[in-house]
Short mmCIF file of C-alpha atoms and ligand atoms in Angstrom, two decimals:
data_model
loop_
_atom_site.label_atom_id
_atom_site.label_comp_id
_atom_site.label_asym_id
_atom_site.label_seq_id
_atom_site.Cartn_x
_atom_site.Cartn_y
_atom_site.Cartn_z
CA MET N 1 -4.54 6.40 -3.43
CA ASP N 2 -4.15 9.67 -5.65
CA GLY N 3 -6.45 12.55 -6.02
CA ASN N 4 -7.49 13.54 -2.55
CA GLY N 5 -6.09 17.03 -3.12
CA ARG N 6 -7.86 17.62 -6.40
CA TRP N 7 -11.18 16.34 -5.08
CA ALA N 8 -10.93 18.98 -2.32
CA LYS N 9 -9.74 21.77 -4.56
CA GLU N 10 -12.83 20.99 -6.97
CA ARG N 11 -15.25 21.72 -4.02
CA GLY N 12 -13.18 24.76 -2.70
CA LEU N 13 -12.28 22.83 0.19
CA PRO N 14 -9.05 22.53 2.24
CA ARG N 15 -6.65 19.58 1.04
CA ILE N 16 -7.28 17.64 4.27
CA LYS N 17 -11.04 17.41 3.72
CA GLY N 18 -9.98 15.34 0.58
CA HIS N 19 -7.66 13.14 2.68
CA GLU N 20 -10.55 12.61 5.31
CA LYS N 21 -12.72 11.70 2.15
CA GLY N 22 -9.99 9.41 0.92
CA ALA N 23 -9.80 7.66 4.25
CA ASP N 24 -13.56 6.86 4.00
CA ALA N 25 -13.10 5.60 0.61
CA VAL N 26 -11.01 2.70 1.94
CA LYS N 27 -13.85 0.92 3.57
CA ALA N 28 -15.69 0.25 0.13
CA CYS N 29 -12.44 -1.09 -1.25
CA VAL N 30 -11.74 -3.37 1.54
CA GLU N 31 -15.29 -4.52 1.59
CA GLY N 32 -15.23 -5.11 -2.26
CA CYS N 33 -11.90 -7.06 -1.83
CA GLY N 34 -13.68 -9.30 0.73
CA ASP N 35 -16.61 -9.72 -1.57
CA LEU N 36 -14.22 -10.95 -4.38
CA ARG N 37 -12.27 -13.06 -1.93
CA ILE N 38 -9.19 -11.19 -2.79
CA GLU N 39 -6.37 -12.27 -0.48
CA PHE N 40 -3.98 -9.31 -0.54
CA LEU N 41 -4.64 -5.40 -0.78
CA THR N 42 -1.83 -2.85 -0.75
CA LEU N 43 -2.74 0.66 -0.27
CA TYR N 44 -0.09 3.30 -1.04
CA ALA N 45 -1.17 5.61 1.89
CA PHE N 46 2.11 7.81 2.38
CA SER N 47 5.27 7.73 0.25
CA ALA N 48 8.89 8.28 1.44
CA GLU N 49 8.51 11.69 -0.70
CA ASN N 50 5.38 12.68 0.79
CA TRP N 51 7.54 14.14 3.89
CA GLN N 52 8.26 16.96 1.63
CA ARG N 53 4.76 18.40 1.78
CA PRO N 54 4.05 21.28 4.08
CA LYS N 55 4.38 20.38 7.61
CA SER N 56 0.82 21.24 8.45
CA GLU N 57 -0.45 18.75 5.73
CA VAL N 58 1.87 16.05 6.91
CA LEU N 59 0.79 16.48 10.55
CA ALA N 60 -2.68 16.26 9.48
CA LEU N 61 -2.15 13.15 7.48
CA MET N 62 -0.35 11.44 10.43
CA ASN N 63 -3.23 12.31 12.82
CA LEU N 64 -5.87 11.08 10.32
CA LEU N 65 -3.83 7.92 10.09
CA GLU N 66 -3.69 7.41 13.93
CA ARG N 67 -7.37 8.26 14.17
CA PHE N 68 -8.19 5.95 11.20
CA LEU N 69 -6.29 2.97 12.68
CA LYS N 70 -7.91 3.43 16.18
CA GLU N 71 -11.33 3.95 14.82
CA LYS N 72 -11.34 1.12 12.08
CA THR N 73 -9.55 -1.70 13.90
CA PRO N 74 -12.80 -3.22 15.32
CA GLU N 75 -14.26 -2.98 11.96
CA LEU N 76 -11.33 -4.76 10.43
CA ILE N 77 -11.48 -7.54 13.25
CA GLU N 78 -15.20 -7.95 12.48
CA LYS N 79 -14.66 -8.26 8.76
CA ASN N 80 -11.70 -10.77 9.46
CA VAL N 81 -8.93 -8.48 7.87
CA ARG N 82 -5.30 -9.02 8.94
CA LEU N 83 -3.56 -5.55 8.98
CA GLN N 84 0.13 -5.32 7.75
CA ALA N 85 2.32 -2.35 7.01
CA ILE N 86 5.56 -1.86 4.74
CA GLY N 87 7.78 1.04 4.54
CA ARG N 88 10.21 2.75 6.88
CA LEU N 89 7.87 2.62 9.68
CA THR N 90 10.28 4.10 12.23
CA ASP N 91 10.04 7.43 10.35
CA LEU N 92 6.24 7.74 11.56
CA PRO N 93 5.54 9.73 14.66
CA GLU N 94 5.69 7.75 17.91
CA ALA N 95 1.95 7.69 18.56
CA CYS N 96 1.30 6.53 15.07
CA GLN N 97 3.66 3.78 15.23
CA LYS N 98 2.32 2.60 18.57
CA GLN N 99 -1.20 2.62 17.37
CA LEU N 100 -0.09 0.90 14.08
CA HIS N 101 1.57 -2.00 16.09
CA LYS N 102 -1.55 -2.37 18.23
CA SER N 103 -3.76 -2.57 15.30
CA ILE N 104 -1.49 -5.09 13.47
CA GLU N 105 -1.36 -7.24 16.62
CA GLN N 106 -5.14 -7.12 17.22
CA THR N 107 -5.73 -8.18 13.84
CA ALA N 108 -2.83 -10.86 13.38
CA HIS N 109 -5.04 -14.10 13.86
CA ASN N 110 -7.59 -12.93 11.00
CA HIS N 111 -7.34 -15.04 8.04
CA GLY N 112 -9.44 -12.99 5.36
CA LEU N 113 -8.17 -10.37 3.36
CA THR N 114 -4.48 -9.02 4.30
CA LEU N 115 -4.49 -5.18 4.14
CA ILE N 116 -1.19 -3.96 3.69
CA LEU N 117 -0.63 -0.19 4.27
CA ALA N 118 2.57 1.29 2.57
CA LEU N 119 3.69 4.07 5.03
CA SER N 120 6.73 6.06 4.57
CA TYR N 121 7.10 3.81 1.80
CA GLY N 122 9.68 4.03 -1.30
CA GLY N 123 10.37 1.48 -3.82
CA ARG N 124 14.10 2.59 -4.22
CA LEU N 125 14.51 2.77 -0.39
CA GLU N 126 13.22 -0.75 -0.08
CA ILE N 127 15.60 -2.02 -2.64
CA VAL N 128 18.48 -0.39 -0.88
CA ASP N 129 17.29 -1.51 2.39
CA GLY N 130 17.25 -5.07 0.88
CA ILE N 131 20.68 -4.84 -0.25
CA LYS N 132 21.75 -3.78 3.10
CA SER N 133 20.07 -6.73 4.70
CA LEU N 134 21.89 -9.00 2.24
CA LEU N 135 25.20 -7.53 2.87
CA HIS N 136 24.55 -7.96 6.68
CA GLU N 137 23.89 -11.79 6.10
CA ILE N 138 27.09 -12.09 3.83
CA GLU N 139 29.13 -10.38 6.75
CA GLN N 140 27.71 -12.66 9.37
CA GLY N 141 28.67 -15.54 7.06
CA HIS N 142 24.99 -16.75 6.67
CA ILE N 143 25.22 -16.54 2.90
CA ASP N 144 27.68 -16.73 0.03
CA PRO N 145 27.26 -13.99 -2.68
CA ALA N 146 27.16 -16.61 -5.31
CA MET N 147 23.89 -17.73 -4.06
CA ILE N 148 22.00 -14.58 -4.37
CA ASP N 149 19.32 -14.78 -7.10
CA VAL N 150 15.94 -13.22 -7.80
CA GLU N 151 14.11 -15.53 -5.15
CA MET N 152 16.55 -14.83 -2.42
CA PHE N 153 16.56 -11.09 -3.12
CA SER N 154 12.88 -11.05 -2.95
CA LYS N 155 13.06 -12.44 0.62
CA HIS N 156 14.98 -9.50 1.68
CA LEU N 157 12.40 -6.82 0.68
CA TYR N 158 9.65 -5.59 3.04
CA THR N 159 6.97 -7.73 1.02
CA ARG N 160 9.05 -10.92 1.80
CA TYR N 161 5.68 -12.65 3.07
CA TYR N 162 3.48 -11.39 0.25
CA PRO N 163 3.01 -12.47 -3.39
CA ASP N 164 3.67 -9.85 -6.19
CA PRO N 165 0.61 -7.95 -7.03
CA ASP N 166 -1.53 -9.20 -9.96
CA LEU N 167 -3.30 -5.84 -10.52
CA LEU N 168 -2.08 -2.30 -9.93
CA ILE N 169 -4.93 0.29 -9.74
CA ARG N 170 -3.87 3.98 -10.29
CA THR N 171 -6.52 6.67 -9.51
CA SER N 172 -6.71 10.17 -10.72
CA GLY N 173 -5.35 9.40 -14.25
CA GLU N 174 -1.63 9.52 -13.55
CA MET N 175 0.36 7.40 -15.81
CA ARG N 176 3.33 6.77 -13.47
CA ILE N 177 4.65 4.37 -10.74
CA SER N 178 5.74 7.12 -8.33
CA ASN N 179 8.28 4.74 -6.69
CA PHE N 180 5.75 2.09 -5.74
CA LEU N 181 6.76 -1.54 -5.42
CA LEU N 182 9.35 -1.16 -8.11
CA TRP N 183 10.74 -4.83 -7.84
CA GLN N 184 7.24 -6.41 -7.37
CA LEU N 185 5.42 -4.66 -10.33
CA SER N 186 7.50 -6.42 -13.02
CA TYR N 187 4.70 -8.32 -14.48
CA THR N 188 1.71 -6.54 -12.79
CA GLU N 189 -1.33 -5.71 -14.89
CA MET N 190 -1.84 -1.84 -14.69
CA TYR N 191 -5.44 -0.18 -14.72
CA VAL N 192 -5.46 3.52 -14.72
CA THR N 193 -8.80 5.35 -13.98
CA PRO N 194 -9.51 9.14 -14.06
CA LYS N 195 -11.57 8.74 -10.96
CA LEU N 196 -10.23 10.57 -8.07
CA TRP N 197 -9.45 8.43 -4.83
CA PRO N 198 -12.31 9.63 -2.69
CA ASP N 199 -14.84 8.85 -5.65
CA PHE N 200 -13.37 5.36 -6.04
CA GLY N 201 -16.10 3.02 -4.86
CA LYS N 202 -16.96 -0.74 -4.86
CA GLU N 203 -18.29 -0.68 -8.37
CA ASP N 204 -15.10 0.92 -9.70
CA LEU N 205 -13.02 -1.78 -7.97
CA PHE N 206 -15.34 -4.41 -9.82
CA GLU N 207 -14.87 -2.78 -13.04
CA ALA N 208 -11.05 -2.79 -12.62
CA VAL N 209 -11.01 -6.50 -11.63
CA ASN N 210 -13.30 -7.28 -14.55
CA GLU N 211 -10.84 -5.79 -16.98
CA PHE N 212 -8.10 -7.49 -15.40
CA SER N 213 -9.81 -10.83 -15.92
CA ARG N 214 -9.98 -10.14 -19.56
CA ARG N 215 -6.04 -9.62 -19.87
CA GLN N 216 -3.97 -12.15 -21.31
CA ARG N 217 -0.66 -12.52 -19.10
CA ARG N 218 2.45 -14.09 -20.99
CA TYR N 219 5.22 -13.13 -18.53
CA GLY N 220 7.46 -12.71 -21.51
CA GLY N 221 6.42 -15.94 -23.16
CA VAL N 222 4.19 -16.54 -26.02
C1 LIG Q 1 -3.07 11.20 -2.20
O1 LIG Q 1 -3.74 12.42 -2.71
C2 LIG Q 1 -2.99 11.01 -0.88
C3 LIG Q 1 -1.63 11.13 -0.12
C4 LIG Q 1 -0.55 11.36 -0.79
C5 LIG Q 1 -1.74 10.89 1.15
P1 LIG Q 1 -2.96 13.71 -3.08
O2 LIG Q 1 -2.81 14.61 -1.97
O3 LIG Q 1 -1.59 13.29 -3.71
O4 LIG Q 1 -3.95 14.41 -4.02
P2 LIG Q 1 -3.63 15.20 -5.33
O5 LIG Q 1 -2.57 14.68 -6.13
O6 LIG Q 1 -3.12 16.50 -4.78
O7 LIG Q 1 -4.98 15.39 -6.05
MG1 LIG Q 2 -1.17 13.33 -5.72
#
């Protein structure tokens, strides 16, 4: 969800105003996914690298996250959205973790869209955590290293319960992955739009999905 800072700068506003507007943009995207009967939406809300930002911005983002979860959970319930999260969630401030787990619990029985928030998420970290988890199981004698394959490794990632993404939408025109779902994006179709995230609406989502539907996926075949 890139471009919040630029959105604010263009208007002479502080960066946090862009983040607030960015949080508002989530609603349209979630609704659009509901309209399209999309099953999984993962939002890269805060990366493991974002902790390097100025303390004041990090604090404002964490407060925004907590407020967003508290305010929007009733709406998620109403829309039958199941909330999930991936990343090093224990890095988040205590109050955020509490609210996050509360929201996850309150939406656990919904069976519409699964909305996955990537928080303190890094693709390389996830792979390292996956390796540690595998090593632990080997130490416990639960698995034999010779059994390790792509399938098994996938089951040791944060995303073990979710399918690989079909489509990656990158806003603000950036042409990079930025440490997002490195393992899972192997055969994901990429769509880059110059739109800044706060301006990304339902119509933009539909356009991206439309373009996706015209792509031919061969997965290395012919
Ligand atoms: C993305 O917007 C939002 C978060 C990382 C939380 P940015 O803050 O990266 O916006 P730009 O890149 O400065 O425009
Ligand atoms: Mg950015």
